[in-house]
N, C-alpha and C. Protein backbone atom coordinates (compact mmCIF):
# COMPACT_ATOMS: atom_id res chain seq x y z
N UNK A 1 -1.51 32.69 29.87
CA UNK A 1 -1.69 31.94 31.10
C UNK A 1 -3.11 32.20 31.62
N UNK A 2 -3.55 31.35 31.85
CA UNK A 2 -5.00 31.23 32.68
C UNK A 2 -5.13 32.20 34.00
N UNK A 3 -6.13 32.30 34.04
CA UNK A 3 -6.35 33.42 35.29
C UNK A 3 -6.17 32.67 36.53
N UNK A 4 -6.88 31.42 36.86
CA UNK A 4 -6.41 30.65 37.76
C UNK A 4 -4.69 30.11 38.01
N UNK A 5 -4.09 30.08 37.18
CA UNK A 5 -2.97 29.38 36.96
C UNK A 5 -2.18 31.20 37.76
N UNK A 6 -2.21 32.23 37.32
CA UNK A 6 -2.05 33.31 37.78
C UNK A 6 -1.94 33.48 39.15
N UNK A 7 -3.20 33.24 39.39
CA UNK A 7 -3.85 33.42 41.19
C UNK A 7 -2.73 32.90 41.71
N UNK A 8 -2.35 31.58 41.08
CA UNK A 8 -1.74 30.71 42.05
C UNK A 8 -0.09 30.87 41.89
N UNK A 9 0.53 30.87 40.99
CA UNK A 9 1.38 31.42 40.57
C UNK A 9 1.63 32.70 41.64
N UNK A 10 0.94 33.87 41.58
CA UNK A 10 0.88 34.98 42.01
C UNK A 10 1.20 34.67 43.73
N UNK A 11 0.08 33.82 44.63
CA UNK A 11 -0.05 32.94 45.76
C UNK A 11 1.36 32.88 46.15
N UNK A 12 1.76 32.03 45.61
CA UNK A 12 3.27 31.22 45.13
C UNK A 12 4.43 31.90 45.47
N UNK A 13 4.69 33.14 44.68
CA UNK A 13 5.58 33.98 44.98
C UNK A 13 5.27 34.92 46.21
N UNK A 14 4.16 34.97 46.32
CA UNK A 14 4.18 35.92 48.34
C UNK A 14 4.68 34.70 49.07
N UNK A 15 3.86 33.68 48.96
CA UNK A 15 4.29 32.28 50.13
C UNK A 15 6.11 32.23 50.04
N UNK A 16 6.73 32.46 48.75
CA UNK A 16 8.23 32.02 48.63
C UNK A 16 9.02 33.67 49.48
N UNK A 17 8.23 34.83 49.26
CA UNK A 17 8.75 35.80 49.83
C UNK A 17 8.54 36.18 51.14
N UNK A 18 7.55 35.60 51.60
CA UNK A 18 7.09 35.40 53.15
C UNK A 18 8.16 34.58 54.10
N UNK A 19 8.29 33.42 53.26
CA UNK A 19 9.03 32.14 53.45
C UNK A 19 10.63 32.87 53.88
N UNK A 20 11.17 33.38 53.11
CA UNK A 20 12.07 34.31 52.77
C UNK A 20 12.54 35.22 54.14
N UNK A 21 11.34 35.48 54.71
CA UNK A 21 11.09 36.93 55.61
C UNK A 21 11.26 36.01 56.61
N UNK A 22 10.64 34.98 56.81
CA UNK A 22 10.45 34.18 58.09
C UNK A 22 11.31 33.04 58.91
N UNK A 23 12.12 32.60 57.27
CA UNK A 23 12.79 31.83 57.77
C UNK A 23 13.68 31.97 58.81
N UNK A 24 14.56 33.30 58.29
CA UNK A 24 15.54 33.72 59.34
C UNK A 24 15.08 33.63 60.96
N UNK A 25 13.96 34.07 60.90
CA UNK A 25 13.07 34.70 62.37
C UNK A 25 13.57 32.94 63.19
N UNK A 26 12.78 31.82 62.39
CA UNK A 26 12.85 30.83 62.69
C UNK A 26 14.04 30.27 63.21
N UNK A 27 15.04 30.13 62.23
CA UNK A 27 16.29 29.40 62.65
C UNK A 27 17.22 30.47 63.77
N UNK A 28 16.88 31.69 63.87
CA UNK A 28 17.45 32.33 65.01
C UNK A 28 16.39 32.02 66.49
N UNK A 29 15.45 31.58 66.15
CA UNK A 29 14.79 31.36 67.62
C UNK A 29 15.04 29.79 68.04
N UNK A 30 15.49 29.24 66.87
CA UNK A 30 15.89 27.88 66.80
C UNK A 30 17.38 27.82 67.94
N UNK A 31 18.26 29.04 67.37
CA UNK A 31 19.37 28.93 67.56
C UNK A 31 19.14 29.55 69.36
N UNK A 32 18.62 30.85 69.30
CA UNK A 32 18.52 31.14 70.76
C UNK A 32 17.83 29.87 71.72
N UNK A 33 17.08 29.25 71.01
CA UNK A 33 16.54 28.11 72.11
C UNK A 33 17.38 27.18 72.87
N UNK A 34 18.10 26.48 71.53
CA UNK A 34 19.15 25.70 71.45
C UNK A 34 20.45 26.38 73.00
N UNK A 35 20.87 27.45 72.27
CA UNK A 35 21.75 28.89 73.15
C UNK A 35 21.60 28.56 74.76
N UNK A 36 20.46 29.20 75.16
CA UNK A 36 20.44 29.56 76.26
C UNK A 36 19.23 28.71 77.35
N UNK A 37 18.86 27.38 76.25
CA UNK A 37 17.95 26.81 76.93
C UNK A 37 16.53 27.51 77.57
N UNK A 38 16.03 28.26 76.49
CA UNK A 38 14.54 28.90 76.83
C UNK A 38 13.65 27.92 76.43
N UNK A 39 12.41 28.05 76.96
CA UNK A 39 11.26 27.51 75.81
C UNK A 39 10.20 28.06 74.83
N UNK A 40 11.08 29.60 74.66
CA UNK A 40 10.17 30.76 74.04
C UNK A 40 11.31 31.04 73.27
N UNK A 41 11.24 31.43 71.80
CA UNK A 41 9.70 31.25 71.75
C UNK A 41 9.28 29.65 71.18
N UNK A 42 7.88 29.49 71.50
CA UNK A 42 7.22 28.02 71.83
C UNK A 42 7.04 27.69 69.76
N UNK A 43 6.52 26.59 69.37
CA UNK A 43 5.96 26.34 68.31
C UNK A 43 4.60 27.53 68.03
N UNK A 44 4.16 27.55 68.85
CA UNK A 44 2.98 28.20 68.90
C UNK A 44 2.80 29.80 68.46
N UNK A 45 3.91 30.19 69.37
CA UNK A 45 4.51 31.18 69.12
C UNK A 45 4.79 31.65 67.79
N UNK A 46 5.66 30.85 67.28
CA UNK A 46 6.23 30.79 65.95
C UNK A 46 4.99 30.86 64.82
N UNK A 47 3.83 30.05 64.59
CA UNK A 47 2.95 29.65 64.03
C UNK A 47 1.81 30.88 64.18
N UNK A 48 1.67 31.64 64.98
CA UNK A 48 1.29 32.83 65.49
C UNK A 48 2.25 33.85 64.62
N UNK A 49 3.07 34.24 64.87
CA UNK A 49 4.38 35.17 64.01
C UNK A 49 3.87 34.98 62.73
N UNK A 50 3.99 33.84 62.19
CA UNK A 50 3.91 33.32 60.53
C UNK A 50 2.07 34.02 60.39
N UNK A 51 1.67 33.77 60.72
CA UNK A 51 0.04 33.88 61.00
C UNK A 51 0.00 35.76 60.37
N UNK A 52 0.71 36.29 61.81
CA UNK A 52 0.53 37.79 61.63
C UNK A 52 1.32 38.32 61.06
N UNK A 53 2.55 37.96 60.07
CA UNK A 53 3.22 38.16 58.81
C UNK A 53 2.36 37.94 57.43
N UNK A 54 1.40 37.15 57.14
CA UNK A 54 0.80 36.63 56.13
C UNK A 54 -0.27 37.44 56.47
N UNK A 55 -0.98 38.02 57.60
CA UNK A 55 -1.89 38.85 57.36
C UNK A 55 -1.47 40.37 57.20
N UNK A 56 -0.50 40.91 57.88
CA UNK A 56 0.04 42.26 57.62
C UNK A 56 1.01 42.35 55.73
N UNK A 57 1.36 41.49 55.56
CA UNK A 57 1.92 41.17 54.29
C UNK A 57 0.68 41.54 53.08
N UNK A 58 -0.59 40.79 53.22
CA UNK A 58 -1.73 41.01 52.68
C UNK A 58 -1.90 42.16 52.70
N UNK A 59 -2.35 42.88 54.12
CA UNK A 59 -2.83 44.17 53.99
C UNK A 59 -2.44 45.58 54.06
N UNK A 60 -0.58 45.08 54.29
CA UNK A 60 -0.10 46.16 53.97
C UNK A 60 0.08 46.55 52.66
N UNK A 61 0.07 45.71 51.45
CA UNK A 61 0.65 45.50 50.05
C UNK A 61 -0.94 46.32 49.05
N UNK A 62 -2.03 45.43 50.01
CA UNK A 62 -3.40 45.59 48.97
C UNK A 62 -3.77 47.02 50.01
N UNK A 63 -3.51 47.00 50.42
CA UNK A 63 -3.91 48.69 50.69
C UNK A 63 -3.31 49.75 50.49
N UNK A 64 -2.08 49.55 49.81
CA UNK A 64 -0.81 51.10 49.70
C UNK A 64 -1.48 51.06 48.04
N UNK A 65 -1.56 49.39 47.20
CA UNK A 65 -1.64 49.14 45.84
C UNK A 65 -2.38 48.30 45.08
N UNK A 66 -3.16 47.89 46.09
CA UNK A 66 -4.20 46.83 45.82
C UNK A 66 -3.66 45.56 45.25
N UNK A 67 -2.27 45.47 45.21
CA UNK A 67 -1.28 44.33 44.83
C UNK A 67 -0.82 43.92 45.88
N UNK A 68 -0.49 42.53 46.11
CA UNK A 68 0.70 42.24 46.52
C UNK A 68 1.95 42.26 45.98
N UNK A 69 2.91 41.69 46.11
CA UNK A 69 4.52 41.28 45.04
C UNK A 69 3.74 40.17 44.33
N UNK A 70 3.36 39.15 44.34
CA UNK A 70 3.00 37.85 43.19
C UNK A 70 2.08 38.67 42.60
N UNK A 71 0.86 39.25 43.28
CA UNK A 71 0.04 39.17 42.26
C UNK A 71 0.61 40.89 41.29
N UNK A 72 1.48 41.79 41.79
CA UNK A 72 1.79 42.64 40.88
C UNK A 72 2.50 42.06 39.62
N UNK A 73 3.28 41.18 40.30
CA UNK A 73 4.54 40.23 38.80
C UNK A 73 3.97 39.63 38.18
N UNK A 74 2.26 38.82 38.45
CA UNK A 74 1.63 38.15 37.26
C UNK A 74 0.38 39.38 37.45
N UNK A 75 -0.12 40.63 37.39
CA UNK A 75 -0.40 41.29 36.66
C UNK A 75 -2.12 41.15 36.87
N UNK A 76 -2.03 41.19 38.26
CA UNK A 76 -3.46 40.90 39.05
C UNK A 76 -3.91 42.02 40.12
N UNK A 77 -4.67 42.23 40.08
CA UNK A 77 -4.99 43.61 41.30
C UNK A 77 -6.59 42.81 42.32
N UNK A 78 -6.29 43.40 43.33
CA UNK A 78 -7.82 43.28 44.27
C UNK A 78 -9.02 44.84 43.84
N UNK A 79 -10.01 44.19 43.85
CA UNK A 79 -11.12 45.10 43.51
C UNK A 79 -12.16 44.99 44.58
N UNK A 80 -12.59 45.93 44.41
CA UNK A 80 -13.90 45.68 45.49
C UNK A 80 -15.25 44.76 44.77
N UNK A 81 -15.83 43.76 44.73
CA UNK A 81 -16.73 43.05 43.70
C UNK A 81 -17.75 44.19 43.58
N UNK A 82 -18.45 44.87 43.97
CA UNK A 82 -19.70 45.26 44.18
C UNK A 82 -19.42 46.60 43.30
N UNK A 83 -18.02 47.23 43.08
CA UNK A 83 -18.09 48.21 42.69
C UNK A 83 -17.13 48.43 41.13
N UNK A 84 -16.03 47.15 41.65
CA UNK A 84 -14.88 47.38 40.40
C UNK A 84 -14.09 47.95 40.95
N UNK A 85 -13.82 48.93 41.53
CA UNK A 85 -12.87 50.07 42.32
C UNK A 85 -12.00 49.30 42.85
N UNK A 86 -10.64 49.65 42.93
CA UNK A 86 -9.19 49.34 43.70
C UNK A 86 -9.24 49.93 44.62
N UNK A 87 -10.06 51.24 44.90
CA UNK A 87 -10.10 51.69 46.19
C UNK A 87 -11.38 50.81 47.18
N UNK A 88 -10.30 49.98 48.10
CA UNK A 88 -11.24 49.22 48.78
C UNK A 88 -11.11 49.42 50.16
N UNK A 89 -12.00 49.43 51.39
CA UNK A 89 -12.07 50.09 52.73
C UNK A 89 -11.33 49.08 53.47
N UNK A 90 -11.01 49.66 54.45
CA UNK A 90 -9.30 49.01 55.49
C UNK A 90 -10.55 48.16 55.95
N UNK A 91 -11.68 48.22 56.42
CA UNK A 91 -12.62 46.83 56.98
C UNK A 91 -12.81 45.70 55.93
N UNK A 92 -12.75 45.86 54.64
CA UNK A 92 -12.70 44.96 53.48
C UNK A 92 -11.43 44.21 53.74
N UNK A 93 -10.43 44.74 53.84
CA UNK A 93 -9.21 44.50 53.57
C UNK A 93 -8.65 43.66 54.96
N UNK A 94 -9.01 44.05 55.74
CA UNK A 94 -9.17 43.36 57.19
C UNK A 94 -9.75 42.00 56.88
N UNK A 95 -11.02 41.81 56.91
CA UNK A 95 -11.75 40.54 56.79
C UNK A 95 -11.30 39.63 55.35
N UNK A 96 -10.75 39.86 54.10
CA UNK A 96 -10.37 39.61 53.17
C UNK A 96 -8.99 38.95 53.62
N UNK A 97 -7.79 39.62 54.86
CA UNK A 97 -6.82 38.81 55.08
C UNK A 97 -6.69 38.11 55.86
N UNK A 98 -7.64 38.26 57.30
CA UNK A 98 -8.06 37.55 58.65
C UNK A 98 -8.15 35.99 57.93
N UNK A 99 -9.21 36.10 56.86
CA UNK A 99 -9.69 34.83 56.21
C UNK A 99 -8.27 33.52 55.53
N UNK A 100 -7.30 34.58 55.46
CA UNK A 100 -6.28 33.97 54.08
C UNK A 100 -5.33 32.69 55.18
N UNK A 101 -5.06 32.56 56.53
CA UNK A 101 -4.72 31.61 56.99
C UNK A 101 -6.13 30.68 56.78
N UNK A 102 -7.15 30.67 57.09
CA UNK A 102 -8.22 29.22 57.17
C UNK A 102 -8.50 28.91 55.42
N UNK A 103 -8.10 30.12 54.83
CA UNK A 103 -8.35 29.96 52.92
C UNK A 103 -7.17 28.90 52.93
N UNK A 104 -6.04 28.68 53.47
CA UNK A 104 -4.98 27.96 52.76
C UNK A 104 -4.65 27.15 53.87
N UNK A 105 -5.25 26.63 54.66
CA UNK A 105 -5.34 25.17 55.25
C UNK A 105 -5.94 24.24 54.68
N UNK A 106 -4.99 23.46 54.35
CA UNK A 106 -5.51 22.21 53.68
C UNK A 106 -5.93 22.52 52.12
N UNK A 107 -5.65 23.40 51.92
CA UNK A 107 -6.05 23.14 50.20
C UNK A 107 -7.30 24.52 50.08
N UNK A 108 -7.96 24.61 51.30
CA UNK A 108 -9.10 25.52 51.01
C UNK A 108 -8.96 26.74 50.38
N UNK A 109 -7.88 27.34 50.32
CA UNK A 109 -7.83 28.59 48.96
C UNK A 109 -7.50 28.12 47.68
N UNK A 110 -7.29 26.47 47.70
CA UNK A 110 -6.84 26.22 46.42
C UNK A 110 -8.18 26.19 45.55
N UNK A 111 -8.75 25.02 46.16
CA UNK A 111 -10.20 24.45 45.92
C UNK A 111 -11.46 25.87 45.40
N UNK A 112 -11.31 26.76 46.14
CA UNK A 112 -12.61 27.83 46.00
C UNK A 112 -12.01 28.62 44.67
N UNK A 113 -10.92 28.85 44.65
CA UNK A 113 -10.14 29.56 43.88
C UNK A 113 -10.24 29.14 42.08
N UNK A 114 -10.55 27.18 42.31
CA UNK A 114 -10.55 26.82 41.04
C UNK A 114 -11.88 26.65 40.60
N UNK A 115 -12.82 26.39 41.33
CA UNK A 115 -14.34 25.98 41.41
C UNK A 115 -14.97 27.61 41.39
N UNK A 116 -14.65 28.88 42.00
CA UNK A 116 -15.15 30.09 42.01
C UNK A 116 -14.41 31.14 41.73
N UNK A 117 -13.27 31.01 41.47
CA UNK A 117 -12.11 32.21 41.21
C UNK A 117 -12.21 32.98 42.27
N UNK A 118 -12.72 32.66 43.50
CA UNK A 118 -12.14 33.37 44.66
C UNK A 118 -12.08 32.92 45.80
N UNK A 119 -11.68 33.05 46.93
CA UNK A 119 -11.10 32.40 48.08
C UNK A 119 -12.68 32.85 49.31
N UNK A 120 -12.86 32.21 50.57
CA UNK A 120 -13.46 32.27 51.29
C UNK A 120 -13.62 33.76 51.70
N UNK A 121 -12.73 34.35 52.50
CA UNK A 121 -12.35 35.66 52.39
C UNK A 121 -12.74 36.61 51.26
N UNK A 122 -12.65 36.05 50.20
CA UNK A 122 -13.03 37.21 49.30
C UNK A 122 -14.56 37.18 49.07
N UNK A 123 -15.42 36.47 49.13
CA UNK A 123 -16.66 35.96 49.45
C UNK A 123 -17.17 36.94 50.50
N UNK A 124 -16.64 37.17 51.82
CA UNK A 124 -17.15 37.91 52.80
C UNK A 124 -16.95 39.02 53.00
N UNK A 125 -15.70 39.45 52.28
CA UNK A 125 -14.95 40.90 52.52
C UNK A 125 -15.72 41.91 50.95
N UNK A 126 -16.33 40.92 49.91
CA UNK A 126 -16.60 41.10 48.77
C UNK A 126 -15.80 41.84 47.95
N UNK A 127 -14.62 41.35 47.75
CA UNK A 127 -13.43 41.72 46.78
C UNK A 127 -13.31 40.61 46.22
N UNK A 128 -12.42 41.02 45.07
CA UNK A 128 -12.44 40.09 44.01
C UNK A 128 -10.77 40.09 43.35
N UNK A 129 -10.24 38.95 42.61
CA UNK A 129 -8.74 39.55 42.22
C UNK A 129 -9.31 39.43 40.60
N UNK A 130 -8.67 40.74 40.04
CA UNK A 130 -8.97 40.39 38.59
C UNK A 130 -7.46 40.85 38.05
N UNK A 131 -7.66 40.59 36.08
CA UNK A 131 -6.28 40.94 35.75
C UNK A 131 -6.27 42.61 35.78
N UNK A 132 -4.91 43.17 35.57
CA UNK A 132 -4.59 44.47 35.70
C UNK A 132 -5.16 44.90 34.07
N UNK A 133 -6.15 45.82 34.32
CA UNK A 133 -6.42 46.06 32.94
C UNK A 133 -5.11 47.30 31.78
């Protein structure tokens, strides 16, 4: 399998295990809304939650292992570019996941990912995903 085909693949399975994590959150705030007639929590709210799940998801995973779950099952690790090292600094790792909601609006982590093998975020945080050697 292609290294790109990987990335995304890899992508794929956090988004389906995120998805997983979140849904519940969702259809119970669905259900309390419905319940007791609140307006909290708002869309916004919700979209915010999803937001700071996809960034703590990122940086709790690449900082205990420099993996996430997708990219450990297709056999991909984060590196620091500049050095090669898996040991990469919690400010790398910060700016590398801050980036990963505006990387995957609209296609934009798809696009950089196939044209540069790396995402916006990884550009600024200067990490890189390579295969697990």
């Amino acid at each position: 399998m292609s290294f790109i085909l990987r990335r995304l693949a890899g992508g794929f399975i956090d988004h389906v295990i995120l998805t997983l994590v979140i849904l519940p959150i969702v259809i119970f705030s669905e259900h309390l809304t419905n319940q007791v007639n609140l307006d909290w929590p708002s869309f916004y709210t919700l979209v915010a939650l999803i937001v700071i799940f996809y960034f703590l998801y990122g940086l709790y995973f690449e900082n205990k292992t420099s993996q996430t779950i997708g990219k450990r099952v297709m056999k991909l690790q984060v590196v620091d570019s500049r050095t090669g090292s898996t040991e990469i600094s919690t400010k790398q790792l910060v700016i590398r996941n801050l980036f990963r909601p505006i990387d995957y609006v609209a296609g934009w982590g798809v696009i950089p990912i196939i044209l540069f093998r790396k995402r916006l975020g990884e550009f600024i945080s200067q990490t890189e995903v390579k295969k697990v050697q």
